[in-house]
Short mmCIF file of C-alpha atoms and ligand atoms in Angstrom, two decimals:
data_model
loop_
_atom_site.label_atom_id
_atom_site.label_comp_id
_atom_site.label_asym_id
_atom_site.label_seq_id
_atom_site.Cartn_x
_atom_site.Cartn_y
_atom_site.Cartn_z
CA MET A 1 50.32 41.20 45.12
CA LYS A 2 54.60 40.91 44.77
CA ILE A 3 55.73 44.17 46.66
CA GLY A 4 59.43 45.27 46.50
CA LEU A 5 60.94 47.02 49.82
CA SER A 6 63.53 48.90 50.22
CA THR A 7 65.06 51.59 52.58
CA GLY A 8 67.14 54.03 50.82
CA GLY A 9 69.48 56.93 52.19
CA GLY A 10 71.24 58.02 55.95
CA ASP A 11 69.89 55.41 58.06
CA CYS A 12 67.84 56.10 61.50
CA PRO A 13 65.89 54.27 64.24
CA GLY A 14 62.59 53.41 63.71
CA LEU A 15 63.27 51.83 60.11
CA ASN A 16 62.71 48.70 61.74
CA SER A 17 59.23 49.08 62.56
CA VAL A 18 58.21 49.74 59.16
CA ILE A 19 59.81 47.03 57.72
CA ARG A 20 57.98 45.32 60.31
CA ALA A 21 54.63 46.34 59.93
CA ILE A 22 54.74 45.81 56.28
CA VAL A 23 55.74 42.00 56.00
CA ARG A 24 53.49 41.29 59.44
CA TYR A 25 50.57 43.53 57.58
CA ALA A 26 51.19 42.25 53.79
CA THR A 27 52.04 39.12 54.26
CA GLY A 28 51.21 37.68 57.70
CA LYS A 29 47.76 39.04 57.85
CA LEU A 30 47.00 39.33 53.72
CA GLY A 31 49.04 36.20 52.41
CA HIS A 32 51.34 38.93 49.39
CA GLU A 33 54.57 38.56 49.17
CA VAL A 34 57.20 40.99 50.85
CA ILE A 35 60.65 41.25 48.70
CA GLY A 36 63.04 43.03 51.27
CA ILE A 37 66.20 44.73 48.43
CA GLU A 38 69.10 45.24 49.88
CA ASP A 39 70.70 48.73 50.15
CA SER A 40 68.18 50.46 47.94
CA PHE A 41 68.29 50.15 44.69
CA THR A 42 71.61 48.79 44.98
CA GLY A 43 69.71 45.74 45.39
CA LEU A 44 68.04 45.84 42.21
CA MET A 45 71.78 47.25 39.56
CA GLU A 46 73.66 44.31 40.45
CA ARG A 47 73.50 41.02 39.06
CA PRO A 48 72.61 38.86 40.91
CA TYR A 49 69.60 41.04 42.51
CA ARG A 50 70.44 41.34 46.37
CA VAL A 51 66.77 40.48 47.30
CA ARG A 52 65.48 37.88 49.13
CA SER A 53 61.72 37.23 50.38
CA MET A 54 60.63 38.19 53.89
CA SER A 55 58.86 36.23 56.63
CA LEU A 56 57.03 36.95 59.42
CA LYS A 57 60.35 35.10 61.29
CA ASP A 58 62.88 37.51 59.48
CA VAL A 59 60.65 40.47 61.03
CA SER A 60 60.26 39.18 64.57
CA GLY A 61 61.99 40.94 67.27
CA ILE A 62 63.33 43.84 65.32
CA LEU A 63 60.89 46.42 66.26
CA ASN A 64 63.08 48.30 68.63
CA ARG A 65 66.39 47.29 66.61
CA GLY A 66 68.25 50.81 65.24
CA GLY A 67 69.55 50.55 61.90
CA THR A 68 67.95 48.79 59.04
CA ILE A 69 68.08 44.97 58.54
CA LEU A 70 67.54 45.66 55.01
CA GLY A 71 70.98 47.79 54.79
CA THR A 72 71.14 51.22 52.99
CA THR A 73 73.34 53.84 51.02
CA ASN A 74 73.09 57.06 50.20
CA ALA A 75 75.31 56.80 47.42
CA GLY A 76 73.71 54.57 45.43
CA ASN A 77 71.93 57.09 43.35
CA PRO A 78 70.94 55.40 39.56
CA PHE A 79 70.07 58.84 38.01
CA LYS A 80 74.15 59.84 38.88
CA VAL A 81 76.47 59.05 35.89
CA ALA A 82 79.84 58.29 36.91
CA GLY A 83 81.86 62.09 38.74
CA GLY A 84 78.74 63.65 37.53
CA ALA A 85 75.91 65.33 39.61
CA PRO A 86 72.40 63.57 38.87
CA THR A 87 70.29 62.71 35.45
CA LYS A 88 67.19 62.96 34.49
CA GLU A 89 67.77 61.02 31.53
CA VAL A 90 66.86 57.52 31.74
CA THR A 91 70.13 55.85 32.76
CA ALA A 92 71.98 52.18 31.91
CA LYS A 93 71.79 51.99 35.73
CA ALA A 94 68.10 53.25 35.98
CA ARG A 95 67.26 50.57 32.85
CA LEU A 96 69.43 48.06 35.14
CA VAL A 97 66.84 48.68 38.27
CA GLN A 98 63.69 49.05 35.81
CA GLU A 99 64.58 45.52 34.21
CA ALA A 100 64.68 43.54 37.52
CA TYR A 101 61.70 45.80 39.16
CA GLN A 102 59.71 43.52 35.59
CA ASP A 103 62.11 40.22 36.16
CA LEU A 104 60.92 40.09 39.34
CA GLY A 105 57.45 40.36 38.67
CA LEU A 106 56.79 42.98 41.43
CA ASP A 107 53.67 44.79 41.60
CA CYS A 108 55.23 47.97 43.33
CA MET A 109 57.77 48.96 45.48
CA ILE A 110 58.00 50.71 49.01
CA VAL A 111 60.31 53.39 49.50
CA ILE A 112 61.12 53.84 52.98
CA GLY A 113 63.65 57.21 52.19
CA GLY A 114 64.35 60.67 52.69
CA ASP A 115 64.75 63.84 50.17
CA GLY A 116 66.91 62.03 48.26
CA THR A 117 65.71 58.96 48.14
CA GLN A 118 62.33 59.67 47.46
CA GLY A 119 63.37 61.69 44.13
CA ILE A 120 64.89 58.94 42.86
CA ALA A 121 61.75 56.99 43.69
CA TYR A 122 59.58 59.58 41.53
CA GLN A 123 61.71 59.41 38.73
CA PHE A 124 61.37 56.18 38.12
CA SER A 125 57.31 56.43 39.25
CA GLN A 126 57.61 58.30 35.60
CA MET A 127 59.63 55.61 34.06
CA GLY A 128 56.01 53.34 34.86
CA LEU A 129 56.99 51.49 37.73
CA ASN A 130 54.71 52.06 40.88
CA MET A 131 56.36 53.70 43.71
CA ILE A 132 55.07 54.58 46.67
CA GLY A 133 57.03 56.74 49.41
CA ILE A 134 57.33 56.42 53.12
CA PRO A 135 59.88 59.05 54.67
CA LYS A 136 62.13 58.90 57.37
CA THR A 137 65.02 61.03 58.08
CA ILE A 138 66.13 62.54 61.60
CA ASP A 139 66.10 65.82 60.05
CA ASN A 140 62.15 65.64 59.46
CA ASP A 141 62.62 68.25 56.30
CA LEU A 142 59.89 65.79 54.21
CA ALA A 143 57.83 68.30 52.77
CA GLU A 144 54.59 68.05 53.84
CA ALA A 145 55.03 65.58 56.36
CA ASP A 146 54.58 66.89 60.19
CA ILE A 147 56.82 64.41 61.31
CA THR A 148 59.52 61.75 59.85
CA VAL A 149 60.29 58.56 61.17
CA GLY A 150 63.35 59.03 63.14
CA PHE A 151 63.47 62.52 63.92
CA GLU A 152 61.77 61.57 67.65
CA THR A 153 64.48 59.03 68.83
CA ALA A 154 67.25 61.97 67.33
CA VAL A 155 65.56 64.79 69.28
CA GLU A 156 65.33 62.31 72.80
CA VAL A 157 69.96 62.09 72.26
CA ALA A 158 70.12 65.89 71.33
CA SER A 159 68.12 66.64 74.32
CA ASP A 160 69.85 64.04 77.07
CA ALA A 161 73.29 65.47 75.69
CA ILE A 162 71.53 69.09 76.55
CA LEU A 163 70.78 68.18 79.95
CA ARG A 164 73.69 66.62 80.46
CA LEU A 165 76.04 69.48 79.36
CA GLN A 166 74.25 71.77 81.74
CA SER A 167 75.15 70.04 84.86
CA THR A 168 79.01 70.66 84.07
CA ALA A 169 78.52 73.81 82.42
CA GLU A 170 77.16 74.99 85.55
CA SER A 171 79.85 73.13 88.14
CA HIS A 172 83.05 74.94 85.65
CA ASP A 173 80.90 78.26 84.47
CA ARG A 174 81.64 77.25 81.21
CA ILE A 175 80.07 78.30 77.75
CA MET A 176 79.31 74.62 76.53
CA VAL A 177 78.58 74.55 71.98
CA LEU A 178 76.74 71.35 71.30
CA GLU A 179 76.29 70.56 67.59
CA VAL A 180 73.29 68.63 66.59
CA MET A 181 72.77 67.25 62.49
CA GLY A 182 69.85 68.40 60.67
CA ARG A 183 71.55 70.03 57.61
CA HIS A 184 69.36 72.95 56.22
CA ALA A 185 66.67 72.35 58.57
CA GLY A 186 66.32 73.04 62.45
CA HIS A 187 63.98 70.84 63.26
CA ILE A 188 66.42 68.84 65.96
CA ALA A 189 68.53 71.92 67.22
CA LEU A 190 64.76 73.73 68.06
CA HIS A 191 62.93 71.01 69.78
CA SER A 192 65.65 69.30 71.51
CA GLY A 193 67.28 72.77 72.54
CA MET A 194 63.85 73.42 73.99
CA ALA A 195 62.79 70.39 74.96
CA SER A 196 66.22 70.65 77.42
CA GLY A 197 66.54 74.28 78.64
CA ALA A 198 69.38 75.09 75.56
CA HIS A 199 70.15 78.95 76.00
CA VAL A 200 71.19 79.91 72.86
CA ILE A 201 69.52 77.94 69.69
CA LEU A 202 71.62 78.45 66.25
CA LEU A 203 69.16 76.94 62.88
CA PRO A 204 70.03 77.55 59.30
CA GLU A 205 66.99 78.90 59.00
CA ILE A 206 67.93 82.03 60.90
CA PRO A 207 71.60 83.85 60.25
CA PHE A 208 73.10 84.57 63.82
CA THR A 209 74.67 87.24 64.60
CA TYR A 210 77.95 87.07 67.95
CA GLU A 211 76.64 90.59 69.30
CA ALA A 212 72.71 88.53 69.99
CA ILE A 213 74.50 86.06 71.27
CA SER A 214 76.83 87.80 73.36
CA ARG A 215 74.21 89.83 74.61
CA LYS A 216 71.92 86.91 75.94
CA LEU A 217 75.45 85.48 77.60
CA GLU A 218 75.99 89.00 79.40
CA GLU A 219 72.21 89.16 80.25
CA ARG A 220 72.75 85.75 82.06
CA ARG A 221 76.21 86.73 83.96
CA GLN A 222 73.76 89.83 85.37
CA LEU A 223 71.88 87.23 86.75
CA GLY A 224 74.67 85.39 88.17
CA MET A 225 74.40 82.43 85.55
CA ASN A 226 78.10 82.02 84.46
CA TYR A 227 77.34 79.52 82.18
CA SER A 228 75.34 78.54 79.32
CA VAL A 229 74.59 76.11 76.86
CA ILE A 230 74.59 76.87 72.86
CA VAL A 231 72.91 74.04 70.30
CA VAL A 232 74.11 74.54 67.02
CA ALA A 233 72.81 72.87 63.95
CA GLU A 234 75.19 72.01 61.58
CA GLY A 235 73.56 74.06 58.61
CA ALA A 236 74.09 77.46 60.74
CA MET A 237 75.77 80.11 59.70
CA GLU A 238 76.57 83.59 60.84
CA LYS A 239 74.74 86.34 59.00
CA GLY A 240 76.10 87.23 56.08
CA ALA A 241 78.57 84.24 56.02
CA GLU A 242 78.50 80.83 54.41
CA PRO A 243 77.47 77.64 55.97
CA THR A 244 80.50 75.57 57.05
CA PHE A 245 81.88 72.34 55.61
CA GLN A 246 84.03 70.01 56.59
CA THR A 247 86.30 67.17 54.53
CA SER A 248 85.21 63.55 55.74
CA VAL A 249 87.55 60.85 56.14
CA SER A 250 86.54 59.57 52.37
CA GLY A 251 86.92 62.75 50.67
CA ARG A 252 83.44 63.37 50.45
CA ARG A 253 82.80 67.32 51.46
CA ASN A 254 79.56 67.71 54.66
CA LEU A 255 78.27 70.18 56.34
CA GLY A 256 79.67 70.59 60.01
CA GLY A 257 82.68 72.06 62.48
CA VAL A 258 80.31 74.95 63.17
CA GLY A 259 80.24 74.47 66.48
CA HIS A 260 83.96 75.08 66.20
CA VAL A 261 83.50 78.44 64.72
CA VAL A 262 81.05 79.78 67.16
CA ALA A 263 83.13 78.15 69.95
CA GLU A 264 86.02 79.74 69.26
CA ARG A 265 84.61 83.36 68.03
CA LEU A 266 82.65 83.48 71.21
CA PHE A 267 86.03 82.73 73.84
CA GLN A 268 87.75 85.33 71.68
CA LEU A 269 84.82 87.89 72.40
CA THR A 270 84.30 86.54 76.14
CA GLY A 271 86.46 85.31 77.00
CA ASN A 272 85.18 82.25 78.94
CA ASP A 273 86.25 78.98 79.37
CA THR A 274 84.16 76.84 76.31
CA ARG A 275 83.93 73.51 74.87
CA ILE A 276 82.86 71.79 71.96
CA THR A 277 80.65 68.64 71.87
CA VAL A 278 79.76 67.16 68.40
CA LEU A 279 76.80 65.00 69.06
CA GLY A 280 77.20 63.38 65.24
CA HIS A 281 76.08 59.88 64.35
CA ILE A 282 74.96 59.33 67.71
CA GLN A 283 71.86 60.95 67.18
CA ARG A 284 70.77 58.42 64.52
CA GLY A 285 72.29 55.43 65.94
CA GLY A 286 70.40 52.96 68.23
CA GLN A 287 67.16 52.33 69.85
CA PRO A 288 64.06 54.06 68.58
CA CYS A 289 61.84 55.39 71.29
CA PRO A 290 58.15 54.27 71.32
CA PHE A 291 56.93 57.24 69.40
CA ASP A 292 58.84 56.10 66.25
CA ARG A 293 58.40 52.59 66.86
CA VAL A 294 54.27 53.34 66.85
CA LEU A 295 55.18 56.08 63.88
CA GLY A 296 56.70 53.30 61.74
CA THR A 297 53.86 50.52 62.30
CA LEU A 298 51.15 54.01 60.97
CA TYR A 299 53.64 54.59 57.94
CA GLY A 300 54.02 50.98 56.86
CA VAL A 301 50.28 50.12 56.99
CA LYS A 302 48.81 53.01 55.44
CA ALA A 303 51.89 52.46 52.64
CA VAL A 304 50.45 49.04 52.27
CA ASP A 305 46.34 50.16 51.98
CA LEU A 306 48.17 52.33 49.34
CA ALA A 307 49.62 49.22 47.61
CA LEU A 308 46.41 46.89 48.10
CA SER A 309 44.05 50.03 46.20
CA ARG A 310 46.65 50.27 43.20
CA ASP A 311 47.37 53.66 44.24
CA PHE A 312 50.72 53.97 43.46
CA GLY A 313 52.96 57.29 42.79
CA LYS A 314 51.93 58.58 45.80
CA VAL A 315 53.56 59.46 49.75
CA VAL A 316 52.67 59.08 52.84
CA VAL A 317 52.59 61.45 54.88
CA MET A 318 51.43 62.22 58.80
CA ARG A 319 49.50 65.64 58.83
CA GLN A 320 47.91 66.85 62.18
CA HIS A 321 47.64 63.45 62.91
CA ARG A 322 46.06 61.79 60.16
CA MET A 323 47.63 59.23 57.94
CA ASP A 324 47.41 60.85 54.53
CA ALA A 325 49.09 60.73 50.71
CA ILE A 326 50.42 63.13 48.06
CA PRO A 327 51.71 62.70 44.97
CA TYR A 328 55.07 62.57 44.30
CA SER A 329 55.32 65.14 42.39
CA THR A 330 54.33 67.78 45.16
CA VAL A 331 56.54 66.34 47.61
CA ALA A 332 59.79 65.98 45.26
CA ASN A 333 62.90 68.28 45.00
CA ARG A 334 61.44 70.35 48.16
CA PHE A 335 62.11 70.20 52.02
CA ARG A 336 60.60 71.19 55.12
CA GLU A 337 62.86 73.83 57.01
CA VAL A 338 61.42 75.62 59.98
CA ASP A 339 58.81 77.98 58.99
CA LYS A 340 59.74 81.92 60.04
CA ASN A 341 56.03 81.50 61.71
CA ASP A 342 56.34 78.39 63.36
CA MET A 343 54.92 78.35 66.59
CA TYR A 344 58.20 76.23 68.38
CA LEU A 345 60.33 79.42 67.23
CA ARG A 346 57.93 81.98 68.70
CA ALA A 347 57.89 79.71 72.22
CA ALA A 348 61.00 79.67 72.59
CA GLU A 349 61.42 83.74 72.05
CA ALA A 350 58.62 84.24 73.89
CA ILE A 351 60.49 82.75 77.13
CA GLY A 352 64.11 84.20 76.50
CA VAL A 353 65.61 82.18 74.33
CA CYS A 354 68.24 83.22 71.89
CA LEU A 355 68.03 82.55 68.33
CA GLY A 356 70.85 84.33 67.48
CA ARG A 357 68.99 87.32 65.93
O1 LIG B 1 69.95 63.55 56.74
C1 LIG B 1 70.29 62.91 57.17
C2 LIG B 1 71.96 63.32 58.16
O2 LIG B 1 71.70 62.50 59.48
C3 LIG B 1 72.31 65.02 58.79
O3 LIG B 1 71.51 65.44 59.28
C4 LIG B 1 73.53 64.63 58.17
O4 LIG B 1 73.65 65.76 57.87
C5 LIG B 1 73.36 63.17 57.29
O5 LIG B 1 72.88 62.55 57.29
C6 LIG B 1 75.21 62.58 57.23
O6 LIG B 1 74.84 61.98 56.45
P1 LIG B 1 76.28 60.84 56.10
O7 LIG B 1 75.84 59.54 57.29
O8 LIG B 1 76.33 60.50 55.16
O9 LIG B 1 77.65 61.21 56.85
#
């Protein structure tokens, strides 16, 4: 077989472990060819194509390397016409990808990506290209998958940051606000906050009130604890308000800035010395934790198994500690928020963490 392989969307720690597993299994063990495609679908849209045949040597020593050796982009949607929104139509760029796929003689493509990339792969599979998806994102928000590659490492990074903020917060009797990633899903904030004893955790799924947060801070003061650590997901918002956005230096409008909003308001309300930390892309970079390296290997092997049995048009998911595969149609254009009955939410509130409500 000739298997195309790409990484799309924002990078995350653990992508190289998936690539390594696919090449070692498909090529090293079974003698099939893996064609690495650079920068997601962009490598197939350009002429000449940006592709390379992957050898065992290419994947040697990459297991614990951050990022992706294939490169990635979150700005190369072939179904997006310049200046417009993504379309359901078959665009000229989508035709270029289809032409390259056929010309290279690919039997299928394994696409490692988050919801956006998997949505694109689904459109290609509807055009007749054989697609297999592997979920990755630090946000852990892919529908139907219990856990995505990259999430655990991001939680580790954020947990470490919270622990560091705890000690300096305590020394200075300060409120420390930490803004973490996660867009519209609060998994990183919830898990890292729980792991490192944050006193307040604010999630996009639970609009917060300043009354609830102030109550918690006061309760701690009454107990003689004059400092608090607040973790806020970038997509969190006050009840009745909109999420906070900021414009990047390149002019893109991104979620972000809510940490400043929360800190300013709490300072006004309490007069307590307050500091803000925005963790940003540190959560996405660097060495994947052991769990992500193992998870990446499981995802890679399962995807090759699907390719070998020509079971295309599916996304590999880990559910209840088992590797499974589900049709693109059930995951496309959906994402997984923190459920209101989530056991982590319940446990956090049970031990007195304030979720802003
Ligand atoms: O989806 C992953 C993610 O890291 C989000 O948590 C974050 O909002 C976004 O990507 C940042 O994207 P960019 O790298 O384009 O700034």
